[in-house]
Coordinates of C-alpha atoms and ligand atoms in Angstrom, one line a residue:
X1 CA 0.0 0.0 0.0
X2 CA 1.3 3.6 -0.2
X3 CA -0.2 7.2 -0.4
X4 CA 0.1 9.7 2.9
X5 CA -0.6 8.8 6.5
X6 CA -1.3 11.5 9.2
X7 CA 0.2 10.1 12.5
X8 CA -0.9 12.2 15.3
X9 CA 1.5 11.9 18.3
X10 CA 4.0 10.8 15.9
X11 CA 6.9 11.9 18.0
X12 CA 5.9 9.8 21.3
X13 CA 6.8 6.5 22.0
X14 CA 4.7 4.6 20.0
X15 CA 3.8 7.1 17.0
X16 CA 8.3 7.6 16.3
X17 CA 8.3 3.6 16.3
X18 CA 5.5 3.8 13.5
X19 CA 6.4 6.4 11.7
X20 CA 9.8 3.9 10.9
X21 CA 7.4 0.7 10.2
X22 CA 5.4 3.1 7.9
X23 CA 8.3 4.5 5.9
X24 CA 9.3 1.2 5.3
X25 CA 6.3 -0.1 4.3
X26 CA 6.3 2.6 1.5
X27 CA 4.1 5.2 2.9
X28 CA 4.6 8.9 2.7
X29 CA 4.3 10.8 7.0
X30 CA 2.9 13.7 8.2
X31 CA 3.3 14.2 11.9
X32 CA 1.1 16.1 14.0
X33 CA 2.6 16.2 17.8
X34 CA 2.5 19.3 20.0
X35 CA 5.3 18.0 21.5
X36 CA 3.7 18.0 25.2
X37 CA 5.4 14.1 25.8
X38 CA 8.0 14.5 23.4
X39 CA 11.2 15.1 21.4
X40 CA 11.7 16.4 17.5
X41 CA 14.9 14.8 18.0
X42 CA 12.5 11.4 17.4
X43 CA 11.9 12.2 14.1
X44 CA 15.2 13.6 13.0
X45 CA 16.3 9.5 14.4
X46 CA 13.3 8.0 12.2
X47 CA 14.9 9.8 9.1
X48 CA 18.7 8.4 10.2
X49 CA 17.1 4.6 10.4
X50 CA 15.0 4.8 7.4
X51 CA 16.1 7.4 5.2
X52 CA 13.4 9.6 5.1
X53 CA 12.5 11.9 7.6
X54 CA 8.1 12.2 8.5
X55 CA 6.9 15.5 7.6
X56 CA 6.5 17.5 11.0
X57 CA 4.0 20.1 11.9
X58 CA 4.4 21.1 15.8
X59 CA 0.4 21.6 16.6
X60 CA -2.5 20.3 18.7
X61 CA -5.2 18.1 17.6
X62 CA -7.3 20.8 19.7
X63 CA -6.1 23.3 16.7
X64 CA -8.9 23.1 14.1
X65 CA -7.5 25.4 12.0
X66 CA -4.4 23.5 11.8
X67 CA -5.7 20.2 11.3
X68 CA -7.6 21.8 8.2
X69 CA -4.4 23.7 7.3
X70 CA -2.6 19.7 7.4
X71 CA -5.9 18.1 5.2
X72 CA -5.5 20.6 2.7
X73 CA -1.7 20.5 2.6
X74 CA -1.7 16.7 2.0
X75 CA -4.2 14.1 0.4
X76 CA -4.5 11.9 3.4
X77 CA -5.8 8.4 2.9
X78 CA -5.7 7.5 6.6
X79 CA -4.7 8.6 10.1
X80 CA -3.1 6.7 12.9
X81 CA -4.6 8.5 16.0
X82 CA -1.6 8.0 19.0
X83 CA -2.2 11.7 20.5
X84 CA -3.2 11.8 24.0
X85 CA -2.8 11.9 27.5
X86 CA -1.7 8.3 29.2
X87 CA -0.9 8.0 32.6
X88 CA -3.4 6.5 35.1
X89 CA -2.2 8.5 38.4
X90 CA -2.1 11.8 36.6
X91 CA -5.6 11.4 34.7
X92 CA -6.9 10.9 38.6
X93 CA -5.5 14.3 39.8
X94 CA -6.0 16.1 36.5
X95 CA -9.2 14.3 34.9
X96 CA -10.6 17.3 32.8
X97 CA -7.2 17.6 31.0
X98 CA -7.5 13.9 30.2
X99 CA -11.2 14.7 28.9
X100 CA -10.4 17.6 27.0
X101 CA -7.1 16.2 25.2
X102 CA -7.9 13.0 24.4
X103 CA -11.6 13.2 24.3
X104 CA -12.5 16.8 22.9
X105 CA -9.4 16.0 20.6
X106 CA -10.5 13.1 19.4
X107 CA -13.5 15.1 18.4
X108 CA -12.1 17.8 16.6
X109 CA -9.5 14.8 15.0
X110 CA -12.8 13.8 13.5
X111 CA -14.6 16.4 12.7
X112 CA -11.5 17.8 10.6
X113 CA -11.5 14.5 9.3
X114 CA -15.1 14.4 8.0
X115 CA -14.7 17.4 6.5
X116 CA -11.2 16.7 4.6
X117 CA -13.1 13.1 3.2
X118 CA -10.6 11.0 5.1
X119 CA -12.6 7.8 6.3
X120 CA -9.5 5.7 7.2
X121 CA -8.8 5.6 11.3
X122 CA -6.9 3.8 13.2
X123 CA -7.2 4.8 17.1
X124 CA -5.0 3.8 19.9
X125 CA -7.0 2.2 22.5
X126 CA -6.0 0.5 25.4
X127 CA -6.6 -3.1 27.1
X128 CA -7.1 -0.9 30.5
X129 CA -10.9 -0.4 29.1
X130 CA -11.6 -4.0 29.9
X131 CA -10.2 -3.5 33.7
X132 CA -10.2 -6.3 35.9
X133 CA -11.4 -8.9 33.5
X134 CA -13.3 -12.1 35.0
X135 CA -10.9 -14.4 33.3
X136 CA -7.5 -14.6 31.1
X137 CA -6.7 -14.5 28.1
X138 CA -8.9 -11.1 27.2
X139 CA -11.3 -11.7 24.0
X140 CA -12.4 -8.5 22.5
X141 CA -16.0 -9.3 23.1
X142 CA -15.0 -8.6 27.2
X143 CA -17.5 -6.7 29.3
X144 CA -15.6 -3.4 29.3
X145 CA -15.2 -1.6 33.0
X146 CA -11.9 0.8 33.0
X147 CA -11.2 1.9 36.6
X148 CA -9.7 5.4 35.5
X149 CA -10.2 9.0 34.1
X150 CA -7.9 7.9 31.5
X151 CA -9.7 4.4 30.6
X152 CA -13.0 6.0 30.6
X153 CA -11.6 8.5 28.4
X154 CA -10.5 5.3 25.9
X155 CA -13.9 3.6 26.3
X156 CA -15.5 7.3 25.2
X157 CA -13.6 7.6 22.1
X158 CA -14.2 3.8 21.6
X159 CA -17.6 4.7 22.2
X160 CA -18.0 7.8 19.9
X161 CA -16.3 5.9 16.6
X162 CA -18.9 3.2 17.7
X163 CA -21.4 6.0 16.7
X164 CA -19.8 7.5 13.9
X165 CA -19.3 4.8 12.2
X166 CA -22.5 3.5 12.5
X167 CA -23.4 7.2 11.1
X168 CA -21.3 6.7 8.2
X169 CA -21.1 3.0 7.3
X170 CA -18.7 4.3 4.5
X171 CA -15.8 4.8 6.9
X172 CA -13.8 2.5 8.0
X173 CA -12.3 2.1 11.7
X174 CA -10.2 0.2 13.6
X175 CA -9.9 0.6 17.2
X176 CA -6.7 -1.4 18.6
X177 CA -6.4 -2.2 22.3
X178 CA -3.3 -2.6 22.8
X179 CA -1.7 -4.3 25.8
X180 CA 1.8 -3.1 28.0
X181 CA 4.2 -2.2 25.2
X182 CA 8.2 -2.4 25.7
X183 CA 11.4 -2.2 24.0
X184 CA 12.5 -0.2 21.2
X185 CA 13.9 -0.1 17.5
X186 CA 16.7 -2.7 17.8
X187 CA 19.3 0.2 16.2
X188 CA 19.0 1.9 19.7
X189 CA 18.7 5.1 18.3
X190 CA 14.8 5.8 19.1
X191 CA 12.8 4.5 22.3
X192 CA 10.5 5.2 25.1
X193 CA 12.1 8.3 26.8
X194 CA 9.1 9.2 30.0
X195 CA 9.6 12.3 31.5
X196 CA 10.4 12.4 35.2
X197 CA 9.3 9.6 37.3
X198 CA 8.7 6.4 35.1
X199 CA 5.2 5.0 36.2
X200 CA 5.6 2.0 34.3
X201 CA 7.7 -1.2 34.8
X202 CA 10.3 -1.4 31.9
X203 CA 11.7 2.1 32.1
X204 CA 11.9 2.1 35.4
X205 CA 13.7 -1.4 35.6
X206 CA 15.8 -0.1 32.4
X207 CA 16.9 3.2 34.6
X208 CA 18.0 1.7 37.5
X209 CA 20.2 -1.0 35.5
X210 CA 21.8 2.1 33.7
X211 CA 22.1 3.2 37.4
X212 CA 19.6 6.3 37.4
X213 CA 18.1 4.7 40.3
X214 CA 19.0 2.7 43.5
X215 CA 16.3 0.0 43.3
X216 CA 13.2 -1.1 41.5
X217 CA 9.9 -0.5 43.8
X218 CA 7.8 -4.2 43.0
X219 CA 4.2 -3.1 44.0
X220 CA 3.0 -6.3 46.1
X221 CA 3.7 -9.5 46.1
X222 CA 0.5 -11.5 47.4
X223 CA -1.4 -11.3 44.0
X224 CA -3.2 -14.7 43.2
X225 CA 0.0 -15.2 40.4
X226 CA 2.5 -17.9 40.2
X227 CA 5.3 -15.8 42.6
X228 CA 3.0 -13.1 44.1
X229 CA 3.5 -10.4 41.2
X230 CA 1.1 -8.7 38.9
X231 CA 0.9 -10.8 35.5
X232 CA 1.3 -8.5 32.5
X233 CA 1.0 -9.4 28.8
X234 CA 4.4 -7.6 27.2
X235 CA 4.5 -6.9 23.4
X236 CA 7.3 -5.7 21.9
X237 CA 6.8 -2.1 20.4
X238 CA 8.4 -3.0 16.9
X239 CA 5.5 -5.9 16.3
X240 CA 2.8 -3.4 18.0
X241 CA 3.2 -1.3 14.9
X242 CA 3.6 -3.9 12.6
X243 CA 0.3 -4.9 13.6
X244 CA -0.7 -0.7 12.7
X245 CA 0.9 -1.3 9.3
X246 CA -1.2 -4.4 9.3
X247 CA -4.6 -2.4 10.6
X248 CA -3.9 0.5 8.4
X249 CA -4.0 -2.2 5.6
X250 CA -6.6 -3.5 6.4
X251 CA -9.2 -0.4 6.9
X252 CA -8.1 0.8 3.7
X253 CA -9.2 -2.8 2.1
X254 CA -12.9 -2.3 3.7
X255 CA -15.4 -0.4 5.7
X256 CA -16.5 -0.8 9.1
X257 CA -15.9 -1.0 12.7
X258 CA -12.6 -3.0 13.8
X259 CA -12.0 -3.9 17.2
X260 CA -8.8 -5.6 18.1
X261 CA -6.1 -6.6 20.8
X262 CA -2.7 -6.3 20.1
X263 CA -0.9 -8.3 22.6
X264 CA 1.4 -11.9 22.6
X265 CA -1.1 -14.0 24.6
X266 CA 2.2 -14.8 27.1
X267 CA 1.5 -13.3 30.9
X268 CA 5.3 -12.2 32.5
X269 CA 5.5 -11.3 36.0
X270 CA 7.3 -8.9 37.5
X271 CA 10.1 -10.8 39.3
X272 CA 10.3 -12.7 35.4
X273 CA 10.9 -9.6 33.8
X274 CA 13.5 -8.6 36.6
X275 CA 15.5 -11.4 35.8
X276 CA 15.3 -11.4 31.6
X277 CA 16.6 -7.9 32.1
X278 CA 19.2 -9.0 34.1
X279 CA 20.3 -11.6 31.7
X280 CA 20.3 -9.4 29.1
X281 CA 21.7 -6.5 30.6
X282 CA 24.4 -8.0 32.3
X283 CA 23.6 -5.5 35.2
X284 CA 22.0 -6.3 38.3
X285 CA 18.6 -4.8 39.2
X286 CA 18.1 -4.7 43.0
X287 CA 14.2 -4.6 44.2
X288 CA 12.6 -4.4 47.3
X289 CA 8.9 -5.2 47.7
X290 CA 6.5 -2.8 48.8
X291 CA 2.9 -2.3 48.9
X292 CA 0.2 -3.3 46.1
X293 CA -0.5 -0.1 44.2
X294 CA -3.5 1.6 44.5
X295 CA -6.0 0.6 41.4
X296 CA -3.6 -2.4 40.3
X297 CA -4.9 -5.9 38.9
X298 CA -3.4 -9.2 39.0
X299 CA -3.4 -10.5 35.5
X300 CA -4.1 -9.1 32.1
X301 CA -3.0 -10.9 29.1
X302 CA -4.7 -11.1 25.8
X303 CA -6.0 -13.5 23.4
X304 CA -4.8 -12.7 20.1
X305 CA -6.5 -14.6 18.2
X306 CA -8.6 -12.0 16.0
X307 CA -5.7 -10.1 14.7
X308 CA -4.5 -13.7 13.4
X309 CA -7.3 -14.0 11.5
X310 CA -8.2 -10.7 10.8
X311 CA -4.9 -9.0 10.4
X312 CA -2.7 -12.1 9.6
X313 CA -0.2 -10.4 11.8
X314 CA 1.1 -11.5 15.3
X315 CA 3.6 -10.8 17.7
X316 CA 7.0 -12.9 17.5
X317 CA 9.4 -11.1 19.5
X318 CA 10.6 -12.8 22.9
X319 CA 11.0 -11.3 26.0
X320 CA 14.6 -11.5 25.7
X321 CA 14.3 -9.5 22.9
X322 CA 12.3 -6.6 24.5
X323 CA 14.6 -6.4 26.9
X324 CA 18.0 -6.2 25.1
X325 CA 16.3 -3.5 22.8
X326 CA 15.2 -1.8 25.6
X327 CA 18.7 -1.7 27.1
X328 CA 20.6 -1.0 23.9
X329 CA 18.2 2.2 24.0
X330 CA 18.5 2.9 27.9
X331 CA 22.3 2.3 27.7
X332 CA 23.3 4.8 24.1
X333 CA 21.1 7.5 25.6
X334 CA 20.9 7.2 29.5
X335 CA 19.2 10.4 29.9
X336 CA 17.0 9.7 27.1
X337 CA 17.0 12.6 23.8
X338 CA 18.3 14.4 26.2
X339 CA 21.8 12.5 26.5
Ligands
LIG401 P1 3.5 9.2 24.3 O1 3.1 10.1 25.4 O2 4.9 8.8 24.1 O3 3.0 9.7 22.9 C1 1.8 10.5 22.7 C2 2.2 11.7 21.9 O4 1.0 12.5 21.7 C3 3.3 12.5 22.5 O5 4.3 12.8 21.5 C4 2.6 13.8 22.9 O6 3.4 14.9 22.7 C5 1.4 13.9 21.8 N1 0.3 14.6 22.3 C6 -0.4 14.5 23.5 N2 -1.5 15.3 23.4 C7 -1.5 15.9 22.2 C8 -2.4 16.8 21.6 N3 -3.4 17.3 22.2 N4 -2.1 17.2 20.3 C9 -1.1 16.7 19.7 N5 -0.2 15.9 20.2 C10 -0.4 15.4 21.5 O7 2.6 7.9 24.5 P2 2.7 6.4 23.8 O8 3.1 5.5 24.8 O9 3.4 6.6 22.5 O10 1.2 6.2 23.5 C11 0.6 6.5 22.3 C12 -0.9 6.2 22.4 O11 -1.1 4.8 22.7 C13 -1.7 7.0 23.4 O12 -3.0 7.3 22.9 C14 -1.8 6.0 24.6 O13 -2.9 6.3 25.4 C15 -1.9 4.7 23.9 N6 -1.5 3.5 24.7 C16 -0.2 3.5 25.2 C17 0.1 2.4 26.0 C18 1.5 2.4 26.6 O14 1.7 1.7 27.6 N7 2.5 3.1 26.1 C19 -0.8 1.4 26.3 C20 -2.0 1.4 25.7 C21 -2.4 2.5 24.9
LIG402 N1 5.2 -2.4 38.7 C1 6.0 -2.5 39.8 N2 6.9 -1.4 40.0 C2 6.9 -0.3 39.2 C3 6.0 -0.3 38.1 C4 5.2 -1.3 37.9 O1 6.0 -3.5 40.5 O2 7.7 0.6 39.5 C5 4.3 -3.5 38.4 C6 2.8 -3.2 38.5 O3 2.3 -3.4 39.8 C7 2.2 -4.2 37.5 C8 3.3 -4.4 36.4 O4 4.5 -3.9 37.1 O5 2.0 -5.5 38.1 C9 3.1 -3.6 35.2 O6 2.9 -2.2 35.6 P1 2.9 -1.0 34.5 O7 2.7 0.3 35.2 O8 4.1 -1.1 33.6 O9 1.7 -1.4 33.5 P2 0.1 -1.5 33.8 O10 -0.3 -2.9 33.3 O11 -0.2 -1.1 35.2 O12 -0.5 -0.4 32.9 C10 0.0 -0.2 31.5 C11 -0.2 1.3 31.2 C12 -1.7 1.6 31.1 C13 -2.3 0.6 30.1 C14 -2.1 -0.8 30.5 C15 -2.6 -1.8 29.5 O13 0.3 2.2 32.1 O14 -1.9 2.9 30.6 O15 -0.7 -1.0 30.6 O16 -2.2 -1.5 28.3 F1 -3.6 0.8 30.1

């Protein structure tokens, strides 16, 4: 497939990661970040690792007039929707930002689109919308109960494209739910780089084998797991966006509404993941165990057996894998695109 794709929150995490799977995949980029998570320095590294650097217009998907200003610069066949707010604690304390960024945006995102006659989407959802499921492995067709500003504001926008879609049945939509992603492009030149205190598990075992930090925090170990710890299902970020590339073929084959998981199917605890960073670091990572965190669950792993069939895609990275391109990463830029 080729023809231009809009990647909002292109320079973040998951979007830089993309925009390299879609370069290579023979796609043109335009990036719209306003940079509130991120680096430009991202992109510049996309262009070193593929050859091409993403178009990149610094704005908010708020900005009306500049998403109309980006729909009439380019002919857009489909977006890849990664803008928004995403960390559970801070969408508690600050849950009308989380509404109005990733909600309202959303909005206006479509709106702009409608208007522009792109009718390609593929939103970044998240597998906190089905909270603490019943069972494992997760099917899509899970009652859906998020515990936080931040899932609610997922289930929403799930919601809403739900709607539209229905609204429109010439558009076609594909919501992704995707489950705890880790690692990075295996040239160690992009990655995850969180600002501050990491909230999640990988960057902040990653920073205190690069010896940022003293000791790794391992919140309870008295869950209902096989050594105590929570259960997590960890997908390598380089197959998460094949499985975009994948989606984004997909919606532009067909119309209608697409929900899909994005995970391994494999649960890791924490105390696993401790020691397949160790092994691949070579560095020790002390821990100490404290208290469950507020709001946490004991297991969440996926079934991913619809993007098999729907997608023909599926993960195949090992966890050894995440965590030696996560260290490659954390080790050539300690202090992230900072260093
Ligand atoms: P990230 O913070 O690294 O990337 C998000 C990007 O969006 C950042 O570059 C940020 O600057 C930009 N952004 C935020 N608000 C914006 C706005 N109003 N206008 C324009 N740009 C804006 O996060 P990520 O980990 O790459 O996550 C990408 C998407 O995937 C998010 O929607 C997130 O909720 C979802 N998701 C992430 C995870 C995860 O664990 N990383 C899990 C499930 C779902
Ligand atoms: N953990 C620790 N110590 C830490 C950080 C995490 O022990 O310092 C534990 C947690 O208790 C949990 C596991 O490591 O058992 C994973 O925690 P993360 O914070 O890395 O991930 P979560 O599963 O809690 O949540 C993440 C994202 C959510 C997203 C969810 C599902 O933060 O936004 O994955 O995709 F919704």
């Amino acid at each position: 497939m080729t023809g231009t794709v809009l990647v909002t929150g292109g320079a973040g995490y998951i979007g830089s990661h993309a925009c390299v799977a879609l370069i290579d995949a023979g796609y043109d980029v335009v990036v719209l970040d306003n940079l509130s998570n991120s680096s430009a320095v991202a992109l510049e590294r996309c262009g070193s690792i593929c050859g091409t650097v993403p178009e990149f217009v610094q704005g908010d998907i708020r900005d009306r007039q500049c998403l109309d200003a980006v729909f009439s610069r380019h002919t857009v066949r489909a977006v890849l929707h990664f803008a928004g707010l995403k960390a559970v604690g801070e969408s508690v304390a600050m849950p009308l930002e989380y509404y109005d960024c990733n909600v309202s945006g959303s909005l206006v995102l479509l709106e702009a689109m409608a208007k522009a006659g792109v009718k390609n989407l593929v939103f970044s959802s998240s597998a906190t919308v089905y909270g603490d499921p019943a069972t494992v492995p997760i099917r899509e067709d899970f009652n859906l109960a998020p515990t936080s500003p931040y899932g609610r504001t997922k289930r929403m926008v799930e919601d809403i494209l739900a709607d539209w879609q229905v609204a429109n049945p010439d558009w076609s939509i594909c919501r992704l739910r995707y489950f705890n992603p880790v690692g990075a492009h295996p040239g160690g030149t992009i990655g995850e780089d969180p600002q501050g205190h990491p909230n999640n598990l990988m960057p902040f075992i990653a920073q205190v084998a690069v010896g940022q930090r003293d000791k790794l925090f391992v919140f309870g170990d008295d869950y209902a797991t096989s050594d105590g710890t929570g259960v997590r299902d960890y997908i390598h970020v380089m197959d998460l966006v094949e499985g975009h590339v994948s989606a984004l073929d997909y919606v532009c084959r067909q119309t209608g509404l697409h929900t899909i998981n994005l995970g391994t199917g494999n649960g890791v605890s924490v105390l696993e993941m401790i020691s397949a960073f160790e092994r691949a670091s070579g560095k020790a990572v002390p821990y100490e165990i404290v208290a469950r965190r507020p709001g946490d669950i004991a297991t969440c792993w996926a079934d991913p057996t619809l993007a098999q069939t729907l997608l023909q895609w599926r993960a195949s990275r090992d966890l050894a894998q995440m965590c030696q391109d996560t260290w490659r990463w954390q080790a050539s830029n300690p202090r992230g695109y900072a260093s």
